[in-house]
Amino acid sequence: MQGSPQGTAKKARRDSDRLRLVEKVQESFLLDLKGDAFPSLEAVFDFALSLDAQNPLQAFVEPLQVELVGPFEILAGKEVTMPSCWWRFHYDPPEMVTVMREVKDKEKENLGGRQNAPSSSSSSSSLPSPPPSSLHWTLWRDAPDVPPQAVMSSDPQEGPRVTVVAADLLGALASRARQIMKEGGEGQKKGGGAKGKKGGKGQKQSSEKGKEAGDSPSAALASTFLSQLSDFCQRRNLTFEEGESPEWKNRKKTLVVQQDISGVGVVVPYDKTTEVGHRDLGHSPASLKKLMNDGRKSFAKTQDLSDLDDLVSSADIANDECDFGCGLWLGRSLFLSLDPSDLWPHASGSKEEDKKFVRAVSNAAANQLNVAYQLLGREAFGPVATETLKLRLGDGHLAGSPLAPPAPAP
């Protein structure tokens, strides 16, 4: 039986609204939302609404100490200014988009509008204020026209390494819940730390057992959350996957042409027969990091940038010979080689020589990344890299950005 005209009109409006949201998220965060990508975002947001219809972005704060940010703020009807650097942390390259962040207990009472409020220290500020915790979760994709390939967690206070926690956002939520349960004691029990659950059968029983065993309140909340997530997925006929997906493992095994400091690795078109597409500059991630550290120490005395210049020249030659992965690897490695403590104006010492060296490395990173992205057809990533590096240096600094250098100790 054909639906009523009113019902058809309502559905058309819903579809139109959904299309507008898809387009806004895609344009704002350079996310390709083909296939299951947008339904995955929608599913997490719908689950959040089912737990807290008034404040869906904070629906996971109590059980998981996690707030939804980035694309979810658009789904919640919030305005996101300067999305290229919205909730972008120090080591986040353009391939990452932040979707969740950790909320510490002392911050919970200040939620609700704070994250979108301009900093009082600068009328031009439009980025979120720096949070007490820098642990966050991001979507990764190798190119702007590739749907998200994995969910990663990282904490710049611990360095540039990232951890793949799940294939999708539902899996990331389950992984976070299991982590809290384990830390609270429940993960030590039989079955508490199981990996790669899909759909999550039997989580209600797990929750009850956890409570009876006297686990910590946080573990009990996380266990209850996992049951609710399982029920939601069963009602929607959804599955989730924790840990690295088979596709991600295949990427690591067959597509990564060289590892980088983050552990994610560089993926570019590469012909194994002709060996065209990438070449090794003769440095591992660790040796390049050491080269930059040694170069900074010697620069104060010698003003010598020959090591950096040699790397850039080698990458430029590689680009001329169609080994575009070389420039991407070098640009990302330079991007990741500067620690938050290296940056000024708050870096210890903060001498003029330090500023010159840091600026030289940052400029080289920006140039290499922009050229590589252009040559690889990923040019949309270029402005993100440039703006991120500018903010890290303090050029046109927007007060309140998570990219802000740490304030000096009192």
PDB file of N, CA and C in Angstrom, residues 234-327:
ATOM      1  N   GLN A 234      22.096  -4.980  18.566  1.00  0.00           N
ATOM      2  CA  GLN A 234      21.212  -6.090  18.214  1.00  0.00           C
ATOM      3  C   GLN A 234      19.897  -5.583  17.641  1.00  0.00           C
ATOM      4  N   ARG A 235      19.371  -4.499  18.228  1.00  0.00           N
ATOM      5  CA  ARG A 235      18.116  -3.928  17.709  1.00  0.00           C
ATOM      6  C   ARG A 235      18.306  -3.375  16.303  1.00  0.00           C
ATOM      7  N   ARG A 236      19.461  -2.810  16.039  1.00  0.00           N
ATOM      8  CA  ARG A 236      19.735  -2.199  14.729  1.00  0.00           C
ATOM      9  C   ARG A 236      20.377  -3.181  13.738  1.00  0.00           C
ATOM     10  N   ASN A 237      20.620  -4.398  14.200  1.00  0.00           N
ATOM     11  CA  ASN A 237      21.307  -5.395  13.369  1.00  0.00           C
ATOM     12  C   ASN A 237      22.677  -4.876  12.937  1.00  0.00           C
ATOM     13  N   LEU A 238      23.409  -4.298  13.905  1.00  0.00           N
ATOM     14  CA  LEU A 238      24.732  -3.752  13.655  1.00  0.00           C
ATOM     15  C   LEU A 238      25.794  -4.645  14.284  1.00  0.00           C
ATOM     16  N   THR A 239      26.971  -4.618  13.730  1.00  0.00           N
ATOM     17  CA  THR A 239      28.112  -5.304  14.325  1.00  0.00           C
ATOM     18  C   THR A 239      29.223  -4.292  14.547  1.00  0.00           C
ATOM     19  N   PHE A 240      30.130  -4.613  15.452  1.00  0.00           N
ATOM     20  CA  PHE A 240      31.302  -3.767  15.628  1.00  0.00           C
ATOM     21  C   PHE A 240      32.531  -4.649  15.766  1.00  0.00           C
ATOM     22  N   GLU A 241      33.672  -4.053  15.478  1.00  0.00           N
ATOM     23  CA  GLU A 241      34.917  -4.812  15.462  1.00  0.00           C
ATOM     24  C   GLU A 241      35.996  -4.046  16.213  1.00  0.00           C
ATOM     25  N   GLU A 242      36.510  -4.668  17.254  1.00  0.00           N
ATOM     26  CA  GLU A 242      37.579  -4.062  18.029  1.00  0.00           C
ATOM     27  C   GLU A 242      38.937  -4.501  17.479  1.00  0.00           C
ATOM     28  N   GLY A 243      39.952  -3.681  17.744  1.00  0.00           N
ATOM     29  CA  GLY A 243      41.285  -4.009  17.266  1.00  0.00           C
ATOM     30  C   GLY A 243      41.438  -3.731  15.779  1.00  0.00           C
ATOM     31  N   GLU A 244      42.505  -4.224  15.210  1.00  0.00           N
ATOM     32  CA  GLU A 244      42.788  -3.999  13.795  1.00  0.00           C
ATOM     33  C   GLU A 244      41.922  -4.901  12.919  1.00  0.00           C
ATOM     34  N   SER A 245      41.309  -4.321  11.917  1.00  0.00           N
ATOM     35  CA  SER A 245      40.497  -5.093  10.979  1.00  0.00           C
ATOM     36  C   SER A 245      41.407  -5.859  10.022  1.00  0.00           C
ATOM     37  N   PRO A 246      40.885  -6.883   9.356  1.00  0.00           N
ATOM     38  CA  PRO A 246      41.686  -7.578   8.332  1.00  0.00           C
ATOM     39  C   PRO A 246      42.176  -6.623   7.248  1.00  0.00           C
ATOM     40  N   GLU A 247      41.342  -5.630   6.911  1.00  0.00           N
ATOM     41  CA  GLU A 247      41.742  -4.660   5.884  1.00  0.00           C
ATOM     42  C   GLU A 247      42.945  -3.831   6.357  1.00  0.00           C
ATOM     43  N   TRP A 248      42.927  -3.460   7.640  1.00  0.00           N
ATOM     44  CA  TRP A 248      44.045  -2.669   8.165  1.00  0.00           C
ATOM     45  C   TRP A 248      45.318  -3.512   8.238  1.00  0.00           C
ATOM     46  N   LYS A 249      45.174  -4.761   8.630  1.00  0.00           N
ATOM     47  CA  LYS A 249      46.339  -5.651   8.670  1.00  0.00           C
ATOM     48  C   LYS A 249      46.917  -5.844   7.272  1.00  0.00           C
ATOM     49  N   ASN A 250      46.040  -5.943   6.288  1.00  0.00           N
ATOM     50  CA  ASN A 250      46.508  -6.064   4.906  1.00  0.00           C
ATOM     51  C   ASN A 250      47.210  -4.791   4.461  1.00  0.00           C
ATOM     52  N   ARG A 251      46.684  -3.643   4.891  1.00  0.00           N
ATOM     53  CA  ARG A 251      47.328  -2.364   4.580  1.00  0.00           C
ATOM     54  C   ARG A 251      48.756  -2.357   5.110  1.00  0.00           C
ATOM     55  N   LYS A 252      48.918  -2.765   6.360  1.00  0.00           N
ATOM     56  CA  LYS A 252      50.253  -2.780   6.962  1.00  0.00           C
ATOM     57  C   LYS A 252      51.194  -3.731   6.230  1.00  0.00           C
ATOM     58  N   LYS A 253      50.641  -4.857   5.816  1.00  0.00           N
ATOM     59  CA  LYS A 253      51.474  -5.906   5.229  1.00  0.00           C
ATOM     60  C   LYS A 253      51.833  -5.639   3.777  1.00  0.00           C
ATOM     61  N   THR A 254      50.891  -5.102   3.015  1.00  0.00           N
ATOM     62  CA  THR A 254      51.101  -5.019   1.565  1.00  0.00           C
ATOM     63  C   THR A 254      51.127  -3.605   0.990  1.00  0.00           C
ATOM     64  N   LEU A 255      50.586  -2.617   1.699  1.00  0.00           N
ATOM     65  CA  LEU A 255      50.461  -1.282   1.114  1.00  0.00           C
ATOM     66  C   LEU A 255      51.423  -0.248   1.692  1.00  0.00           C
ATOM     67  N   VAL A 256      51.836  -0.411   2.938  1.00  0.00           N
ATOM     68  CA  VAL A 256      52.745   0.556   3.557  1.00  0.00           C
ATOM     69  C   VAL A 256      54.123   0.442   2.907  1.00  0.00           C
ATOM     70  N   VAL A 257      54.603   1.560   2.366  1.00  0.00           N
ATOM     71  CA  VAL A 257      55.908   1.541   1.695  1.00  0.00           C
ATOM     72  C   VAL A 257      57.046   1.850   2.660  1.00  0.00           C
ATOM     73  N   GLN A 258      56.736   2.541   3.763  1.00  0.00           N
ATOM     74  CA  GLN A 258      57.755   2.814   4.778  1.00  0.00           C
ATOM     75  C   GLN A 258      57.070   3.245   6.068  1.00  0.00           C
ATOM     76  N   GLN A 259      57.619   2.798   7.197  1.00  0.00           N
ATOM     77  CA  GLN A 259      57.067   3.188   8.483  1.00  0.00           C
ATOM     78  C   GLN A 259      57.456   4.620   8.820  1.00  0.00           C
ATOM     79  N   ASP A 260      56.628   5.268   9.644  1.00  0.00           N
ATOM     80  CA  ASP A 260      56.946   6.600  10.123  1.00  0.00           C
ATOM     81  C   ASP A 260      56.954   6.588  11.650  1.00  0.00           C
ATOM     82  N   ILE A 261      57.186   7.754  12.239  1.00  0.00           N
ATOM     83  CA  ILE A 261      57.334   7.839  13.687  1.00  0.00           C
ATOM     84  C   ILE A 261      56.050   7.459  14.413  1.00  0.00           C
ATOM     85  N   SER A 262      54.903   7.692  13.792  1.00  0.00           N
ATOM     86  CA  SER A 262      53.624   7.404  14.447  1.00  0.00           C
ATOM     87  C   SER A 262      53.316   5.919  14.496  1.00  0.00           C
ATOM     88  N   GLY A 263      53.933   5.141  13.614  1.00  0.00           N
ATOM     89  CA  GLY A 263      53.630   3.723  13.522  1.00  0.00           C
ATOM     90  C   GLY A 263      52.549   3.398  12.515  1.00  0.00           C
ATOM     91  N   VAL A 264      51.945   4.419  11.902  1.00  0.00           N
ATOM     92  CA  VAL A 264      50.881   4.193  10.917  1.00  0.00           C
ATOM     93  C   VAL A 264      51.461   3.802   9.565  1.00  0.00           C
ATOM     94  N   GLY A 265      52.539   4.455   9.179  1.00  0.00           N
ATOM     95  CA  GLY A 265      53.172   4.150   7.904  1.00  0.00           C
ATOM     96  C   GLY A 265      52.610   4.953   6.751  1.00  0.00           C
ATOM     97  N   VAL A 266      53.388   5.031   5.687  1.00  0.00           N
ATOM     98  CA  VAL A 266      53.034   5.803   4.493  1.00  0.00           C
ATOM     99  C   VAL A 266      52.501   4.869   3.419  1.00  0.00           C
ATOM    100  N   VAL A 267      51.350   5.234   2.859  1.00  0.00           N
ATOM    101  CA  VAL A 267      50.743   4.468   1.768  1.00  0.00           C
ATOM    102  C   VAL A 267      50.633   5.368   0.545  1.00  0.00           C
ATOM    103  N   VAL A 268      51.270   4.958  -0.534  1.00  0.00           N
ATOM    104  CA  VAL A 268      51.196   5.671  -1.811  1.00  0.00           C
ATOM    105  C   VAL A 268      51.180   4.625  -2.927  1.00  0.00           C
ATOM    106  N   PRO A 269      50.723   5.006  -4.123  1.00  0.00           N
ATOM    107  CA  PRO A 269      50.813   4.072  -5.251  1.00  0.00           C
ATOM    108  C   PRO A 269      52.272   3.686  -5.501  1.00  0.00           C
ATOM    109  N   TYR A 270      52.529   2.394  -5.585  1.00  0.00           N
ATOM    110  CA  TYR A 270      53.906   1.921  -5.751  1.00  0.00           C
ATOM    111  C   TYR A 270      53.936   0.717  -6.675  1.00  0.00           C
ATOM    112  N   ASP A 271      54.779   0.779  -7.683  1.00  0.00           N
ATOM    113  CA  ASP A 271      54.940  -0.310  -8.640  1.00  0.00           C
ATOM    114  C   ASP A 271      56.155  -1.139  -8.224  1.00  0.00           C
ATOM    115  N   LYS A 272      55.910  -2.347  -7.746  1.00  0.00           N
ATOM    116  CA  LYS A 272      57.008  -3.184  -7.262  1.00  0.00           C
ATOM    117  C   LYS A 272      57.934  -3.632  -8.388  1.00  0.00           C
ATOM    118  N   THR A 273      57.402  -3.696  -9.590  1.00  0.00           N
ATOM    119  CA  THR A 273      58.226  -4.133 -10.726  1.00  0.00           C
ATOM    120  C   THR A 273      59.233  -3.061 -11.120  1.00  0.00           C
ATOM    121  N   THR A 274      58.741  -1.839 -11.286  1.00  0.00           N
ATOM    122  CA  THR A 274      59.624  -0.740 -11.697  1.00  0.00           C
ATOM    123  C   THR A 274      60.225   0.002 -10.507  1.00  0.00           C
ATOM    124  N   GLU A 275      59.672  -0.275  -9.303  1.00  0.00           N
ATOM    125  CA  GLU A 275      60.100   0.396  -8.073  1.00  0.00           C
ATOM    126  C   GLU A 275      59.896   1.905  -8.152  1.00  0.00           C
ATOM    127  N   VAL A 276      58.857   2.294  -8.852  1.00  0.00           N
ATOM    128  CA  VAL A 276      58.511   3.710  -8.960  1.00  0.00           C
ATOM    129  C   VAL A 276      57.366   4.021  -8.005  1.00  0.00           C
ATOM    130  N   GLY A 277      57.489   5.116  -7.273  1.00  0.00           N
ATOM    131  CA  GLY A 277      56.453   5.537  -6.340  1.00  0.00           C
ATOM    132  C   GLY A 277      57.014   5.915  -4.992  1.00  0.00           C
ATOM    133  N   HIS A 278      58.140   5.293  -4.625  1.00  0.00           N
ATOM    134  CA  HIS A 278      58.754   5.612  -3.333  1.00  0.00           C
ATOM    135  C   HIS A 278      60.210   5.177  -3.337  1.00  0.00           C
ATOM    136  N   ARG A 279      61.012   5.895  -2.562  1.00  0.00           N
ATOM    137  CA  ARG A 279      62.389   5.474  -2.320  1.00  0.00           C
ATOM    138  C   ARG A 279      62.754   5.802  -0.877  1.00  0.00           C
ATOM    139  N   ASP A 280      63.649   5.019  -0.342  1.00  0.00           N
ATOM    140  CA  ASP A 280      64.098   5.186   1.041  1.00  0.00           C
ATOM    141  C   ASP A 280      65.206   6.233   1.085  1.00  0.00           C
ATOM    142  N   LEU A 281      65.092   7.168   2.022  1.00  0.00           N
ATOM    143  CA  LEU A 281      66.117   8.198   2.174  1.00  0.00           C
ATOM    144  C   LEU A 281      67.285   7.730   3.035  1.00  0.00           C
ATOM    145  N   GLY A 282      67.229   6.492   3.479  1.00  0.00           N
ATOM    146  CA  GLY A 282      68.330   5.969   4.283  1.00  0.00           C
ATOM    147  C   GLY A 282      68.197   6.247   5.760  1.00  0.00           C
ATOM    148  N   HIS A 283      66.984   6.617   6.192  1.00  0.00           N
ATOM    149  CA  HIS A 283      66.752   6.890   7.611  1.00  0.00           C
ATOM    150  C   HIS A 283      65.554   6.096   8.106  1.00  0.00           C
ATOM    151  N   SER A 284      65.691   5.567   9.309  1.00  0.00           N
ATOM    152  CA  SER A 284      64.538   5.009  10.010  1.00  0.00           C
ATOM    153  C   SER A 284      63.854   6.156  10.742  1.00  0.00           C
ATOM    154  N   PRO A 285      62.626   5.960  11.231  1.00  0.00           N
ATOM    155  CA  PRO A 285      61.989   7.019  12.019  1.00  0.00           C
ATOM    156  C   PRO A 285      62.855   7.465  13.195  1.00  0.00           C
ATOM    157  N   ALA A 286      63.498   6.504  13.867  1.00  0.00           N
ATOM    158  CA  ALA A 286      64.320   6.839  15.032  1.00  0.00           C
ATOM    159  C   ALA A 286      65.566   7.624  14.631  1.00  0.00           C
ATOM    160  N   SER A 287      66.210   7.216  13.538  1.00  0.00           N
ATOM    161  CA  SER A 287      67.443   7.907  13.139  1.00  0.00           C
ATOM    162  C   SER A 287      67.152   9.319  12.639  1.00  0.00           C
ATOM    163  N   LEU A 288      66.001   9.520  11.983  1.00  0.00           N
ATOM    164  CA  LEU A 288      65.659  10.873  11.546  1.00  0.00           C
ATOM    165  C   LEU A 288      65.357  11.762  12.750  1.00  0.00           C
ATOM    166  N   LYS A 289      64.664  11.204  13.744  1.00  0.00           N
ATOM    167  CA  LYS A 289      64.387  11.958  14.968  1.00  0.00           C
ATOM    168  C   LYS A 289      65.698  12.373  15.638  1.00  0.00           C
ATOM    169  N   LYS A 290      66.652  11.455  15.698  1.00  0.00           N
ATOM    170  CA  LYS A 290      67.953  11.757  16.302  1.00  0.00           C
ATOM    171  C   LYS A 290      68.688  12.816  15.489  1.00  0.00           C
ATOM    172  N   LEU A 291      68.602  12.712  14.173  1.00  0.00           N
ATOM    173  CA  LEU A 291      69.255  13.691  13.308  1.00  0.00           C
ATOM    174  C   LEU A 291      68.729  15.092  13.585  1.00  0.00           C
ATOM    175  N   MET A 292      67.412  15.219  13.769  1.00  0.00           N
ATOM    176  CA  MET A 292      66.823  16.522  14.048  1.00  0.00           C
ATOM    177  C   MET A 292      67.226  17.031  15.433  1.00  0.00           C
ATOM    178  N   ASN A 293      67.257  16.138  16.409  1.00  0.00           N
ATOM    179  CA  ASN A 293      67.665  16.543  17.758  1.00  0.00           C
ATOM    180  C   ASN A 293      69.117  17.008  17.774  1.00  0.00           C
ATOM    181  N   ASP A 294      69.985  16.233  17.111  1.00  0.00           N
ATOM    182  CA  ASP A 294      71.398  16.619  17.052  1.00  0.00           C
ATOM    183  C   ASP A 294      71.569  17.921  16.273  1.00  0.00           C
ATOM    184  N   GLY A 295      70.789  18.068  15.202  1.00  0.00           N
ATOM    185  CA  GLY A 295      70.881  19.273  14.396  1.00  0.00           C
ATOM    186  C   GLY A 295      70.482  20.514  15.165  1.00  0.00           C
ATOM    187  N   ARG A 296      69.488  20.374  16.015  1.00  0.00           N
ATOM    188  CA  ARG A 296      69.055  21.527  16.801  1.00  0.00           C
ATOM    189  C   ARG A 296      70.140  21.944  17.791  1.00  0.00           C
ATOM    190  N   LYS A 297      70.795  20.953  18.400  1.00  0.00           N
ATOM    191  CA  LYS A 297      71.844  21.268  19.375  1.00  0.00           C
ATOM    192  C   LYS A 297      73.024  21.969  18.708  1.00  0.00           C
ATOM    193  N   SER A 298      73.386  21.490  17.526  1.00  0.00           N
ATOM    194  CA  SER A 298      74.546  22.074  16.846  1.00  0.00           C
ATOM    195  C   SER A 298      74.219  23.399  16.165  1.00  0.00           C
ATOM    196  N   PHE A 299      72.956  23.623  15.843  1.00  0.00           N
ATOM    197  CA  PHE A 299      72.573  24.829  15.106  1.00  0.00           C
ATOM    198  C   PHE A 299      72.887  26.087  15.897  1.00  0.00           C
ATOM    199  N   ALA A 300      72.748  26.007  17.222  1.00  0.00           N
ATOM    200  CA  ALA A 300      73.014  27.179  18.055  1.00  0.00           C
ATOM    201  C   ALA A 300      74.452  27.661  17.900  1.00  0.00           C
ATOM    202  N   LYS A 301      75.357  26.726  17.597  1.00  0.00           N
ATOM    203  CA  LYS A 301      76.769  27.094  17.460  1.00  0.00           C
ATOM    204  C   LYS A 301      77.161  27.354  16.009  1.00  0.00           C
ATOM    205  N   THR A 302      76.612  26.557  15.108  1.00  0.00           N
ATOM    206  CA  THR A 302      77.101  26.589  13.723  1.00  0.00           C
ATOM    207  C   THR A 302      76.167  27.275  12.736  1.00  0.00           C
ATOM    208  N   GLN A 303      74.879  27.425  13.112  1.00  0.00           N
ATOM    209  CA  GLN A 303      73.861  27.945  12.187  1.00  0.00           C
ATOM    210  C   GLN A 303      73.783  27.086  10.921  1.00  0.00           C
ATOM    211  N   ASP A 304      74.125  25.806  11.075  1.00  0.00           N
ATOM    212  CA  ASP A 304      74.229  24.904   9.927  1.00  0.00           C
ATOM    213  C   ASP A 304      72.960  24.073   9.786  1.00  0.00           C
ATOM    214  N   LEU A 305      72.336  24.143   8.621  1.00  0.00           N
ATOM    215  CA  LEU A 305      71.143  23.351   8.326  1.00  0.00           C
ATOM    216  C   LEU A 305      71.410  22.349   7.202  1.00  0.00           C
ATOM    217  N   SER A 306      72.676  21.989   7.025  1.00  0.00           N
ATOM    218  CA  SER A 306      73.027  21.161   5.866  1.00  0.00           C
ATOM    219  C   SER A 306      72.359  19.792   5.905  1.00  0.00           C
ATOM    220  N   ASP A 307      72.213  19.188   7.094  1.00  0.00           N
ATOM    221  CA  ASP A 307      71.560  17.875   7.166  1.00  0.00           C
ATOM    222  C   ASP A 307      70.111  17.961   6.694  1.00  0.00           C
ATOM    223  N   LEU A 308      69.408  19.000   7.156  1.00  0.00           N
ATOM    224  CA  LEU A 308      68.023  19.198   6.734  1.00  0.00           C
ATOM    225  C   LEU A 308      67.963  19.510   5.243  1.00  0.00           C
ATOM    226  N   ASP A 309      68.863  20.368   4.783  1.00  0.00           N
ATOM    227  CA  ASP A 309      68.880  20.729   3.360  1.00  0.00           C
ATOM    228  C   ASP A 309      69.143  19.515   2.475  1.00  0.00           C
ATOM    229  N   ASP A 310      70.024  18.620   2.934  1.00  0.00           N
ATOM    230  CA  ASP A 310      70.329  17.414   2.151  1.00  0.00           C
ATOM    231  C   ASP A 310      69.099  16.515   2.031  1.00  0.00           C
ATOM    232  N   LEU A 311      68.362  16.373   3.126  1.00  0.00           N
ATOM    233  CA  LEU A 311      67.145  15.558   3.095  1.00  0.00           C
ATOM    234  C   LEU A 311      66.126  16.143   2.123  1.00  0.00           C
ATOM    235  N   VAL A 312      65.940  17.451   2.208  1.00  0.00           N
ATOM    236  CA  VAL A 312      64.970  18.120   1.335  1.00  0.00           C
ATOM    237  C   VAL A 312      65.384  17.978  -0.128  1.00  0.00           C
ATOM    238  N   SER A 313      66.667  18.148  -0.409  1.00  0.00           N
ATOM    239  CA  SER A 313      67.148  18.014  -1.792  1.00  0.00           C
ATOM    240  C   SER A 313      66.917  16.605  -2.322  1.00  0.00           C
ATOM    241  N   SER A 314      67.172  15.601  -1.473  1.00  0.00           N
ATOM    242  CA  SER A 314      66.960  14.209  -1.892  1.00  0.00           C
ATOM    243  C   SER A 314      65.489  13.945  -2.179  1.00  0.00           C
ATOM    244  N   ALA A 315      64.606  14.497  -1.339  1.00  0.00           N
ATOM    245  CA  ALA A 315      63.172  14.309  -1.561  1.00  0.00           C
ATOM    246  C   ALA A 315      62.712  15.027  -2.824  1.00  0.00           C
ATOM    247  N   ASP A 316      63.284  16.200  -3.091  1.00  0.00           N
ATOM    248  CA  ASP A 316      62.926  16.936  -4.307  1.00  0.00           C
ATOM    249  C   ASP A 316      63.326  16.149  -5.557  1.00  0.00           C
ATOM    250  N   ILE A 317      64.497  15.538  -5.513  1.00  0.00           N
ATOM    251  CA  ILE A 317      64.937  14.710  -6.642  1.00  0.00           C
ATOM    252  C   ILE A 317      64.003  13.516  -6.811  1.00  0.00           C
ATOM    253  N   ALA A 318      63.606  12.925  -5.690  1.00  0.00           N
ATOM    254  CA  ALA A 318      62.680  11.785  -5.742  1.00  0.00           C
ATOM    255  C   ALA A 318      61.358  12.192  -6.379  1.00  0.00           C
ATOM    256  N   ASN A 319      60.868  13.380  -6.046  1.00  0.00           N
ATOM    257  CA  ASN A 319      59.624  13.858  -6.654  1.00  0.00           C
ATOM    258  C   ASN A 319      59.776  14.006  -8.165  1.00  0.00           C
ATOM    259  N   ASP A 320      60.926  14.527  -8.588  1.00  0.00           N
ATOM    260  CA  ASP A 320      61.173  14.689 -10.025  1.00  0.00           C
ATOM    261  C   ASP A 320      61.152  13.352 -10.755  1.00  0.00           C
ATOM    262  N   GLU A 321      61.467  12.282 -10.028  1.00  0.00           N
ATOM    263  CA  GLU A 321      61.522  10.952 -10.634  1.00  0.00           C
ATOM    264  C   GLU A 321      60.313  10.101 -10.241  1.00  0.00           C
ATOM    265  N   CYS A 322      59.229  10.789  -9.835  1.00  0.00           N
ATOM    266  CA  CYS A 322      57.923  10.164  -9.568  1.00  0.00           C
ATOM    267  C   CYS A 322      57.894   9.269  -8.328  1.00  0.00           C
ATOM    268  N   ASP A 323      58.860   9.413  -7.434  1.00  0.00           N
ATOM    269  CA  ASP A 323      58.808   8.700  -6.159  1.00  0.00           C
ATOM    270  C   ASP A 323      58.170   9.616  -5.118  1.00  0.00           C
ATOM    271  N   PHE A 324      56.862   9.830  -5.265  1.00  0.00           N
ATOM    272  CA  PHE A 324      56.169  10.831  -4.458  1.00  0.00           C
ATOM    273  C   PHE A 324      56.069  10.443  -2.983  1.00  0.00           C
ATOM    274  N   GLY A 325      56.157   9.161  -2.688  1.00  0.00           N
ATOM    275  CA  GLY A 325      56.070   8.729  -1.297  1.00  0.00           C
ATOM    276  C   GLY A 325      57.214   9.241  -0.453  1.00  0.00           C
ATOM    277  N   CYS A 326      58.342   9.505  -1.082  1.00  0.00           N
ATOM    278  CA  CYS A 326      59.518   9.981  -0.363  1.00  0.00           C
ATOM    279  C   CYS A 326      59.243  11.323   0.309  1.00  0.00           C
ATOM    280  N   GLY A 327      58.648  12.257  -0.440  1.00  0.00           N
ATOM    281  CA  GLY A 327      58.327  13.562   0.118  1.00  0.00           C
ATOM    282  C   GLY A 327      57.274  13.485   1.200  1.00  0.00           C
TER     283      GLY A 327
END
